PDB file of C-alpha atoms and ligand atoms in Angstrom:
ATOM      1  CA  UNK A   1     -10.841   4.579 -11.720  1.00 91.00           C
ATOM      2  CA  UNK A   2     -11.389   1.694 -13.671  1.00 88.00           C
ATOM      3  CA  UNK A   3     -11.199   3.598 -17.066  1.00 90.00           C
ATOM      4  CA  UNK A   4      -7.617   2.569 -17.545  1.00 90.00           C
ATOM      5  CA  UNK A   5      -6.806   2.443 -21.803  1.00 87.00           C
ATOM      6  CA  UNK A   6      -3.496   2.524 -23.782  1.00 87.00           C
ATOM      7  CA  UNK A   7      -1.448   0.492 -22.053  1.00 88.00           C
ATOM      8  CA  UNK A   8       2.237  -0.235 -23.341  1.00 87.00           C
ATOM      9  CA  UNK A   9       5.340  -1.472 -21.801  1.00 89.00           C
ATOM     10  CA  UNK A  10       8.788   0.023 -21.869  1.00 91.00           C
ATOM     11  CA  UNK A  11      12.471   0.120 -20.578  1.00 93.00           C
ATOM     12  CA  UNK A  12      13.196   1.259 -17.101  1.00 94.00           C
ATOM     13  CA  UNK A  13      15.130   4.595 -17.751  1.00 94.00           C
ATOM     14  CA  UNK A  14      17.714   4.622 -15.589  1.00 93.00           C
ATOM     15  CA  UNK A  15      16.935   8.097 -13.921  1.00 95.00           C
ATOM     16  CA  UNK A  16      13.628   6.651 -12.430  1.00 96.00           C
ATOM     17  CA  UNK A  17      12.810   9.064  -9.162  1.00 94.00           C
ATOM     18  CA  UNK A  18      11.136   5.422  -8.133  1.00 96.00           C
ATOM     19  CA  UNK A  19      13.476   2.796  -8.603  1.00 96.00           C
ATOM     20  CA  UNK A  20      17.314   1.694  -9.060  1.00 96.00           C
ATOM     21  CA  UNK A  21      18.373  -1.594 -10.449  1.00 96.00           C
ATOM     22  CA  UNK A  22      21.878  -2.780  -9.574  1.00 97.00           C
ATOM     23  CA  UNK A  23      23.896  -6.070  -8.713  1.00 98.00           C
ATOM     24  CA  UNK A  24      25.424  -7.201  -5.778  1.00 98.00           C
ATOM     25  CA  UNK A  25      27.819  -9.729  -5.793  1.00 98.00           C
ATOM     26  CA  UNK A  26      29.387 -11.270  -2.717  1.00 98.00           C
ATOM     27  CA  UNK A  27      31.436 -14.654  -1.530  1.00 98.00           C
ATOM     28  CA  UNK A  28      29.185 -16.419   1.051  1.00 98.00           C
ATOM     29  CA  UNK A  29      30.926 -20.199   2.250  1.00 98.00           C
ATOM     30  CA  UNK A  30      33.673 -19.667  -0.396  1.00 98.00           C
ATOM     31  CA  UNK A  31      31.196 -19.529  -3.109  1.00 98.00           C
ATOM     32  CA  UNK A  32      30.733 -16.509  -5.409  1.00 98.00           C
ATOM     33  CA  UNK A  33      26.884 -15.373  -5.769  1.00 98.00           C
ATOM     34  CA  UNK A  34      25.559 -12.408  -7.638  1.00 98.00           C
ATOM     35  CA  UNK A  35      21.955 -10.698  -6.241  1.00 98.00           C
ATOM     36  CA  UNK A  36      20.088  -8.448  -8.315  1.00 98.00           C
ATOM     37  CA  UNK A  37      18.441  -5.913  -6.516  1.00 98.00           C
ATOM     38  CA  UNK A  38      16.390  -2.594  -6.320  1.00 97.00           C
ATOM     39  CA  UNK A  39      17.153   0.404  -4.759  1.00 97.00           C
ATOM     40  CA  UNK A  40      13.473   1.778  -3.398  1.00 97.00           C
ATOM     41  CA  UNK A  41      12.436   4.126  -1.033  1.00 98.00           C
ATOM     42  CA  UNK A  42      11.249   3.367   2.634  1.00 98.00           C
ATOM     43  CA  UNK A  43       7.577   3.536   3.450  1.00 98.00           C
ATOM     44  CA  UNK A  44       4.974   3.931   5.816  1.00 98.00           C
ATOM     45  CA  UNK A  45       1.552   2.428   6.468  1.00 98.00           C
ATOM     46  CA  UNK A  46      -1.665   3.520   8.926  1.00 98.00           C
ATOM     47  CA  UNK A  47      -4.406   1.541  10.016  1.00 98.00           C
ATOM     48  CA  UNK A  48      -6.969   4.019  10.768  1.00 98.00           C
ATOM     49  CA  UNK A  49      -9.961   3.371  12.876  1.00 98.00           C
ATOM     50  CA  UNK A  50     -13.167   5.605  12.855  1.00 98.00           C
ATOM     51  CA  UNK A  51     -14.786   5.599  15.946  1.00 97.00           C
ATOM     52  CA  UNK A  52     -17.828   7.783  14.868  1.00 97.00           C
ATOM     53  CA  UNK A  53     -18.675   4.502  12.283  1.00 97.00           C
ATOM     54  CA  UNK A  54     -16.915   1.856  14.209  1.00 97.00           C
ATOM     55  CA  UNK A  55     -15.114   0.778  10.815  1.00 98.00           C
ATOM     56  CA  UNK A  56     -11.877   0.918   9.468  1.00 98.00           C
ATOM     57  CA  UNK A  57     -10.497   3.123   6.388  1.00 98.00           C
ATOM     58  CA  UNK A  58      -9.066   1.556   3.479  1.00 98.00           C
ATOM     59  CA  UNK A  59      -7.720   2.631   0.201  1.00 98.00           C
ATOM     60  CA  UNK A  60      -8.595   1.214  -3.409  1.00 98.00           C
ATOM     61  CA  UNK A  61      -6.065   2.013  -6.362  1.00 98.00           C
ATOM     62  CA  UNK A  62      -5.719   0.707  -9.631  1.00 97.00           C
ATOM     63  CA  UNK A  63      -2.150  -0.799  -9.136  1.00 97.00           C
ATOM     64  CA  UNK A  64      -0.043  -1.218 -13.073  1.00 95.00           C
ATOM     65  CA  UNK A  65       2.158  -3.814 -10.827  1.00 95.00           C
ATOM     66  CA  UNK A  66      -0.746  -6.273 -10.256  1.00 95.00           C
ATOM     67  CA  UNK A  67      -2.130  -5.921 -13.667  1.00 93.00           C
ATOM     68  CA  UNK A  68       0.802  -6.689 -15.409  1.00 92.00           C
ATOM     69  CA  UNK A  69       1.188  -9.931 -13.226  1.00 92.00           C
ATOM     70  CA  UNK A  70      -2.246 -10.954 -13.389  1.00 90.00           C
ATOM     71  CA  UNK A  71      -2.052 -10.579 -17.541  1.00 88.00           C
ATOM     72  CA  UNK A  72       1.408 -12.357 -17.101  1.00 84.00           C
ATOM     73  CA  UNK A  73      -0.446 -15.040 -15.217  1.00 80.00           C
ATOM     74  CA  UNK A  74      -2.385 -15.527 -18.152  1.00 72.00           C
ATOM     75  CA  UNK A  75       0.663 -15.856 -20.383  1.00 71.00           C
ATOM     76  CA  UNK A  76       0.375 -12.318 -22.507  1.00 64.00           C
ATOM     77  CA  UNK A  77       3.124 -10.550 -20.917  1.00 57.00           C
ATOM     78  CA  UNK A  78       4.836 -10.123 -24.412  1.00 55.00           C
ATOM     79  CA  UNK A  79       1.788  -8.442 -25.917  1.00 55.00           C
ATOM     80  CA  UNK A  80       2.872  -4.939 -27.649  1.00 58.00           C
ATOM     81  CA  UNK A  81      -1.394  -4.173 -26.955  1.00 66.00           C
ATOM     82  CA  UNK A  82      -2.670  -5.615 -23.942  1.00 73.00           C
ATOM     83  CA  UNK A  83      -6.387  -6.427 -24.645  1.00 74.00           C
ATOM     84  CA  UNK A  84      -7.909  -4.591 -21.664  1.00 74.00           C
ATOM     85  CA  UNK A  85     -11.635  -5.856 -22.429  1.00 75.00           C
ATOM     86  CA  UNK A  86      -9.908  -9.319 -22.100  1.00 80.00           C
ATOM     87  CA  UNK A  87      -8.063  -8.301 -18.751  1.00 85.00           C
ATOM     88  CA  UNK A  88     -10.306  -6.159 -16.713  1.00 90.00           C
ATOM     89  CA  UNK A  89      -8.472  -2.906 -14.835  1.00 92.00           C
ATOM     90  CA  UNK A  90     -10.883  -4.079 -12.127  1.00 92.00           C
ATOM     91  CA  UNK A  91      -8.234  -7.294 -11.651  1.00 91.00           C
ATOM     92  CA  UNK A  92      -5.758  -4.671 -10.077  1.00 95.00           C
ATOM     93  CA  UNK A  93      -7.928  -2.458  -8.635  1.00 97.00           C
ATOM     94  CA  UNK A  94      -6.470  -3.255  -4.714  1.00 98.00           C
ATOM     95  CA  UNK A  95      -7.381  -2.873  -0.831  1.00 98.00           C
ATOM     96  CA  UNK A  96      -4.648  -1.481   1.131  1.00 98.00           C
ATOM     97  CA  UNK A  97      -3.626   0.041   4.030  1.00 98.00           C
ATOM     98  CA  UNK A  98      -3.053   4.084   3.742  1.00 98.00           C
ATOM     99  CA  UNK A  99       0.549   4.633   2.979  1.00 98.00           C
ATOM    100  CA  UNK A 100       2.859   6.069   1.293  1.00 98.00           C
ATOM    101  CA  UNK A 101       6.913   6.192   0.191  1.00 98.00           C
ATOM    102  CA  UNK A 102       9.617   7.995   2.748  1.00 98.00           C
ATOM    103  CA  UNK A 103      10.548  10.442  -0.067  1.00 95.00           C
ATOM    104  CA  UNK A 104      11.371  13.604   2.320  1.00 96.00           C
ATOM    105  CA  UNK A 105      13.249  14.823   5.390  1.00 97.00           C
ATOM    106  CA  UNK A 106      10.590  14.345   8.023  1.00 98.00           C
ATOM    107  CA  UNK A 107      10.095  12.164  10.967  1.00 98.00           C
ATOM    108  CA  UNK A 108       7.977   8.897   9.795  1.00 98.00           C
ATOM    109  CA  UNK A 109       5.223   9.888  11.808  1.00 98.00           C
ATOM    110  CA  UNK A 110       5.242  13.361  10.166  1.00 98.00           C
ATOM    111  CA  UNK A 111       5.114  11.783   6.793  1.00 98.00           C
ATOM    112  CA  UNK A 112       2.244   9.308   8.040  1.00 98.00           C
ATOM    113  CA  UNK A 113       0.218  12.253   9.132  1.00 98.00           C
ATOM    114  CA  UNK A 114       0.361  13.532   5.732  1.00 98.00           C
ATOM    115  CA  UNK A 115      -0.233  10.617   3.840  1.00 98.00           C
ATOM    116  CA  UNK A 116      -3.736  10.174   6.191  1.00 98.00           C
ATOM    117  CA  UNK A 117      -4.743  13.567   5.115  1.00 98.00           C
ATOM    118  CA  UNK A 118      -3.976  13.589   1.293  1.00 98.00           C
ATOM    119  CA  UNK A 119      -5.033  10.532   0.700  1.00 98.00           C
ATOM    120  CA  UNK A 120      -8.190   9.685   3.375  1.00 98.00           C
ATOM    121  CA  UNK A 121      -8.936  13.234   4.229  1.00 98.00           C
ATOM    122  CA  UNK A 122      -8.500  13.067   7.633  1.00 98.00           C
ATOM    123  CA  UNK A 123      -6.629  16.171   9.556  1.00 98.00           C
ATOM    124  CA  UNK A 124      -5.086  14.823  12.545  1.00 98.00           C
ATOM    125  CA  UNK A 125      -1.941  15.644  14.744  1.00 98.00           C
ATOM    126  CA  UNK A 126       0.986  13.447  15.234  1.00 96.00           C
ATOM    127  CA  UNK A 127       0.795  12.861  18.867  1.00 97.00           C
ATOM    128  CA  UNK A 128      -2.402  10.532  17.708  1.00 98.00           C
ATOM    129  CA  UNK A 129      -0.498   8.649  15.599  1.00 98.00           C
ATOM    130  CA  UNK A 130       0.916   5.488  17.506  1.00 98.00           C
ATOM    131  CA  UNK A 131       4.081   3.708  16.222  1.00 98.00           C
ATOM    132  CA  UNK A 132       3.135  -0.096  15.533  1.00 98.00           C
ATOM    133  CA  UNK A 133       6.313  -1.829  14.230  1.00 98.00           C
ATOM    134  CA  UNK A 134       8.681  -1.592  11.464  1.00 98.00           C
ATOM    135  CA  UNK A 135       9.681  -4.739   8.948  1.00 98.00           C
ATOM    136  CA  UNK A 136      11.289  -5.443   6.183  1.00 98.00           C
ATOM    137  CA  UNK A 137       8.308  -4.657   2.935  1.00 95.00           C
ATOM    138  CA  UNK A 138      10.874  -7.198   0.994  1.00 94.00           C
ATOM    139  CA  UNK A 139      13.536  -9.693   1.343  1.00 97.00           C
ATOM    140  CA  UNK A 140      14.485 -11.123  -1.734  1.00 96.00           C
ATOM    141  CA  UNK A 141      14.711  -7.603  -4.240  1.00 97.00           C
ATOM    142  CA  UNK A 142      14.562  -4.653  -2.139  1.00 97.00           C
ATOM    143  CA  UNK A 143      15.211  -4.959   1.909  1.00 97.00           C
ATOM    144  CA  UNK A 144      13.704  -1.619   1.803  1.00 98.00           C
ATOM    145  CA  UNK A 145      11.911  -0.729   5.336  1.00 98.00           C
ATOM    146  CA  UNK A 146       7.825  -0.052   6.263  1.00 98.00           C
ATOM    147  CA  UNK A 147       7.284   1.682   9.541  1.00 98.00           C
ATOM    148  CA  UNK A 148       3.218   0.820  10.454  1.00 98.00           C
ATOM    149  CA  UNK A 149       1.050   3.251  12.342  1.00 98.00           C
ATOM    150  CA  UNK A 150      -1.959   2.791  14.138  1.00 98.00           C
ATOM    151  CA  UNK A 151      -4.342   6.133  15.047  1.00 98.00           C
ATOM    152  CA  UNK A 152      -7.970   6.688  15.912  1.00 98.00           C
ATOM    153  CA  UNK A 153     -10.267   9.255  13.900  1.00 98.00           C
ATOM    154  CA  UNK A 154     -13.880  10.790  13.879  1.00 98.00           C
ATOM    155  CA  UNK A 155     -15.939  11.920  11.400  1.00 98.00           C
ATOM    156  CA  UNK A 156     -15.336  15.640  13.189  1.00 98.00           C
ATOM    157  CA  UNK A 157     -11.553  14.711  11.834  1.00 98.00           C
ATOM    158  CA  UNK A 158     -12.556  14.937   8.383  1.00 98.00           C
ATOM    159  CA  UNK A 159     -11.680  18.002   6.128  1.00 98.00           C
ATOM    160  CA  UNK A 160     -11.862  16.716   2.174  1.00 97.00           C
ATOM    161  CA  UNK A 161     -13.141  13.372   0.814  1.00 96.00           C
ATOM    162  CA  UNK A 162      -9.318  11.672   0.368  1.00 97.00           C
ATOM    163  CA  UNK A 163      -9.016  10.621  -2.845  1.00 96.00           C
ATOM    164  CA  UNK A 164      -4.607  11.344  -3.211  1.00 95.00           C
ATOM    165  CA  UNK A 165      -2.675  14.695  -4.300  1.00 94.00           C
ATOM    166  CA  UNK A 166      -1.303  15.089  -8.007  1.00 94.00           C
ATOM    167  CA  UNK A 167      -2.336  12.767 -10.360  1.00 95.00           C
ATOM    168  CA  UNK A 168      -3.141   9.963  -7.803  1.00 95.00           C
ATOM    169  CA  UNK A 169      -6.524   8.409  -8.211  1.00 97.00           C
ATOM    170  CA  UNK A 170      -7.489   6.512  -4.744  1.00 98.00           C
ATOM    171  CA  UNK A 171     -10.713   6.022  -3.723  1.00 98.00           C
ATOM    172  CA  UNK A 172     -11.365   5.847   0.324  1.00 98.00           C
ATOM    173  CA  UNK A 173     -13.613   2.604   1.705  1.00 98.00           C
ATOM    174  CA  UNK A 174     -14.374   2.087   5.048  1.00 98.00           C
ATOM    175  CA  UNK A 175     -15.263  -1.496   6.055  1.00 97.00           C
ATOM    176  CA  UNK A 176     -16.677  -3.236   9.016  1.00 96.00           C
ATOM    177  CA  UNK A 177     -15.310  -5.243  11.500  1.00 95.00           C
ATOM    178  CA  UNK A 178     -17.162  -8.722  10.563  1.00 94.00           C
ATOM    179  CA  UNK A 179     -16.036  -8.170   6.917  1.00 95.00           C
ATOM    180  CA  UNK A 180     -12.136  -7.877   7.539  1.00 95.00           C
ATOM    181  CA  UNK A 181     -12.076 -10.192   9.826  1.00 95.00           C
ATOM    182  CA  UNK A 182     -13.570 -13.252   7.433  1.00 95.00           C
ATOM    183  CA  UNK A 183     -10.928 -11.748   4.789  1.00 95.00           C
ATOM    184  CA  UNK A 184      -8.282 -12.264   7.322  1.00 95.00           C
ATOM    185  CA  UNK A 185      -9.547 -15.483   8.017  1.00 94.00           C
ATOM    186  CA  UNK A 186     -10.316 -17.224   5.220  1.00 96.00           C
ATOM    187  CA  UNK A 187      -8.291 -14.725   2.673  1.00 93.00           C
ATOM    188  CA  UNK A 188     -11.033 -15.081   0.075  1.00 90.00           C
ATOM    189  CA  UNK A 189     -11.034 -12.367  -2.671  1.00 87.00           C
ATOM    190  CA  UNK A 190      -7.911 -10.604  -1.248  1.00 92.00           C
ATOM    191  CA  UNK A 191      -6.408  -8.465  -3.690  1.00 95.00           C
ATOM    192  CA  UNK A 192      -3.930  -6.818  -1.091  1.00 97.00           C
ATOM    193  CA  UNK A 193      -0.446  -6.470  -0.136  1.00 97.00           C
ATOM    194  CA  UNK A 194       0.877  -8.197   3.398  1.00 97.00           C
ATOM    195  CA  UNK A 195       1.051  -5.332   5.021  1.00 98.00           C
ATOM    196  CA  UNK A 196      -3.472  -4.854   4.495  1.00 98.00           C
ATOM    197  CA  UNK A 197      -3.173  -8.294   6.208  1.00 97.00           C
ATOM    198  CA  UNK A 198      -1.077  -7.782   8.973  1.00 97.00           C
ATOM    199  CA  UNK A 199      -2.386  -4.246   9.935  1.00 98.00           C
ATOM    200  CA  UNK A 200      -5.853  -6.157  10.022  1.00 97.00           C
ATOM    201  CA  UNK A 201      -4.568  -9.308  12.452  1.00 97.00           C
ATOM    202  CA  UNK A 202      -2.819  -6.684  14.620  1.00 98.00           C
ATOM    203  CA  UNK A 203      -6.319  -3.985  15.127  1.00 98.00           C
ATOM    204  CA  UNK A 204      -8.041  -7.324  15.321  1.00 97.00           C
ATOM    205  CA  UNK A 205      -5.341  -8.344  18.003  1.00 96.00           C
ATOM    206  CA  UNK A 206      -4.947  -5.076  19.786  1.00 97.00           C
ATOM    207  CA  UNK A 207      -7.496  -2.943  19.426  1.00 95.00           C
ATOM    208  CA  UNK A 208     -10.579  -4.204  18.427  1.00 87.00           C
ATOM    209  CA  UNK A 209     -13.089  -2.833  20.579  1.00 83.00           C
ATOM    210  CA  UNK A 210     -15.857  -4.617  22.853  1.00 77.00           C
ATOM    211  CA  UNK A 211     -19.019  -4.745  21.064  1.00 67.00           C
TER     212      UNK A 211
HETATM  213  N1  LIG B 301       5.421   8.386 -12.690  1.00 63.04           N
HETATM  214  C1  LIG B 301       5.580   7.515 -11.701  1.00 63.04           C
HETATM  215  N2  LIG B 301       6.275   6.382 -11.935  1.00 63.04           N
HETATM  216  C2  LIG B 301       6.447   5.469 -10.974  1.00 63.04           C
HETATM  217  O1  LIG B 301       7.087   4.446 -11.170  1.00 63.04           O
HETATM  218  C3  LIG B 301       5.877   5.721  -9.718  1.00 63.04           C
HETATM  219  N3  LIG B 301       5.878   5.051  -8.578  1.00 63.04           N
HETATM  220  C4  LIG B 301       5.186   5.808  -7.722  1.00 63.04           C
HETATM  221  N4  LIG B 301       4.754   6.916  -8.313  1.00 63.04           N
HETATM  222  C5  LIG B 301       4.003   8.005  -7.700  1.00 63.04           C
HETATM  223  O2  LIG B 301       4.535   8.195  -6.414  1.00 63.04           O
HETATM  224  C6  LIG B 301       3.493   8.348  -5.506  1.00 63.04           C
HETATM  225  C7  LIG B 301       3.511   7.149  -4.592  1.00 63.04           C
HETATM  226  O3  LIG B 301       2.416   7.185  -3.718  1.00 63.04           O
HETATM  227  P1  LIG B 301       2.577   6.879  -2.188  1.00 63.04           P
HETATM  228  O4  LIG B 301       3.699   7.709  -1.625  1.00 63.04           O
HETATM  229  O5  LIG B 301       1.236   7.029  -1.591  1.00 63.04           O
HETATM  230  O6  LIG B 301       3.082   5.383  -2.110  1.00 63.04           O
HETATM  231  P2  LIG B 301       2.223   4.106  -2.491  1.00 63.04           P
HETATM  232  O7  LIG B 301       2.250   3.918  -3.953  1.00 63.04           O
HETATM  233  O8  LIG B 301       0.873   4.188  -1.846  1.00 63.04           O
HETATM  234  O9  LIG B 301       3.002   2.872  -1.861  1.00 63.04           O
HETATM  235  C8  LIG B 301       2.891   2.543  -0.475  1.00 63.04           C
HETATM  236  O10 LIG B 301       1.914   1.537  -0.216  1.00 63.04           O
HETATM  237  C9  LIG B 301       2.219   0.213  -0.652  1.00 63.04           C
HETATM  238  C10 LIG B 301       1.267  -0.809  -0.032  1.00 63.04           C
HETATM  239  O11 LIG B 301      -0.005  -0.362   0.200  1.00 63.04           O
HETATM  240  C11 LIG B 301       3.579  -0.241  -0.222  1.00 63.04           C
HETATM  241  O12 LIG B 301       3.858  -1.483  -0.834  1.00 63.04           O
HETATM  242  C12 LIG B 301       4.634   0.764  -0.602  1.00 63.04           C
HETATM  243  O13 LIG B 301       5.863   0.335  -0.062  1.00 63.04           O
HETATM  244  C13 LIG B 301       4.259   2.099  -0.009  1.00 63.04           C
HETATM  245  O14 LIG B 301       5.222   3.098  -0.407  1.00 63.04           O
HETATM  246  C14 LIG B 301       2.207   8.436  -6.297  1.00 63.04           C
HETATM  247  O15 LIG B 301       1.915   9.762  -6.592  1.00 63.04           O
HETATM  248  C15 LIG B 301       2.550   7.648  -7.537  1.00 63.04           C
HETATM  249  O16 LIG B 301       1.788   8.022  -8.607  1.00 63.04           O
HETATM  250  C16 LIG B 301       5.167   6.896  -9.534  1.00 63.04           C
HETATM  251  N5  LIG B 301       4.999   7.794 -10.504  1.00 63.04           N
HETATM  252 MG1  LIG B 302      -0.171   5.693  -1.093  1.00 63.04          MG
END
């Protein structure tokens, strides 16, 4: 996974499958503002518990979004060649939730189901899939929606290893209680989206069980 070479930045096309950039403008008070804004798709999240290990299941992905921030953050955005001996993949290798984008006609929970099978291997059906809540994944760019699920596995779920479908390259982890909750905590070496922390607080909230 972490055998990422060749790396080169380019212009959004504008007939990205992923992403739409347009402008909003508006009069708010009298005063004319412009907002610059994405067009994205909806997603979904699970937090999956395994009962046979008492842990919970996580993915890992090498993620081009926090790489390029993390070499911005180090002022070489503008590089034609970014060095990546210099900037280790392993800087945007991440720990997130399961999940995946809305991108067909299916009820969320339908599409959730999926997303726990191609990607952590697990074949369950949708009436063990409990609706959590649904927020806004961004404010500022997108406004775009994230529906989270919560469901319960065993290892007597488990049909394939996980791992993605395609080209995706995700490796499955499943961690124990203690260590998610110091993350949550203290948030030391998080390399996660909000969503990996909330989905954490809420189990921890809501479900953790009585040891
Ligand atoms: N070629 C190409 N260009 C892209 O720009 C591009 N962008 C994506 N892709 C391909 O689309 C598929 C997306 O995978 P998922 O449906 O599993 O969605 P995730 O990327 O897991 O994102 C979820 O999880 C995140 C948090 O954990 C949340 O923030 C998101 O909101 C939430 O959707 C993969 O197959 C990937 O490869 C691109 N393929
Ligand atoms: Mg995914």
């Amino acid at each position: 996974m972490e055998n990422i070479s060749n790396i080169r930045y380019g212009a959004l096309p504008s007939n990205s499958p992923y992403i739409k950039p347009f402008r909003m403008r508006y009069v708010q008070d009298g005063i004319t503002k412009d907002a610059d804004l994405l067009k994205v798709h909806d997603s979904v999240c699970i937090i999956i518990y395994n009962r046979t290990t008492k842990k919970l299941i996580f993915v890992r992905q090498f993620r081009p979004a926090v790489y390029y921030a993390a070499v911005s953050e180090n002022g070489s955005e503008t590089d034609d060649n970014v060095n990546s001996t210099k900037y280790p993949p392993k800087l945007a290798i991440t720990l997130e939730l399961c999940a995946g984008i809305v991108d067909k006609d299916l009820p969320l929970k339908e599409i959730a189901r999926e997303e726990i099978l191609e990607e952590c291997g697990f074949n369950i059906s949708s009436d063990r899939i409990e609706e959590v809540m649904t927020y806004r994944s961004g404010v500022d760019t997108t406004g775009a929606t994230q529906t989270m699920f919560y469901c319960e596995v065993t290892d007597d779920d488990r049909v394939t290893a996980g791992g993605g479908i395609d080209d995706e390259i995700i490796e499955v982890i499943e961690l124990p209680m203690d260590e998610v909750e110091h993350m949550v905590k203290t948030g030391a070496n998080v390399v996660s989206p909000p969503s990996f922390l909330l989905g954490v607080l809420w189990f921890l909230s809501n479900k953790k069980p009585q040891q």
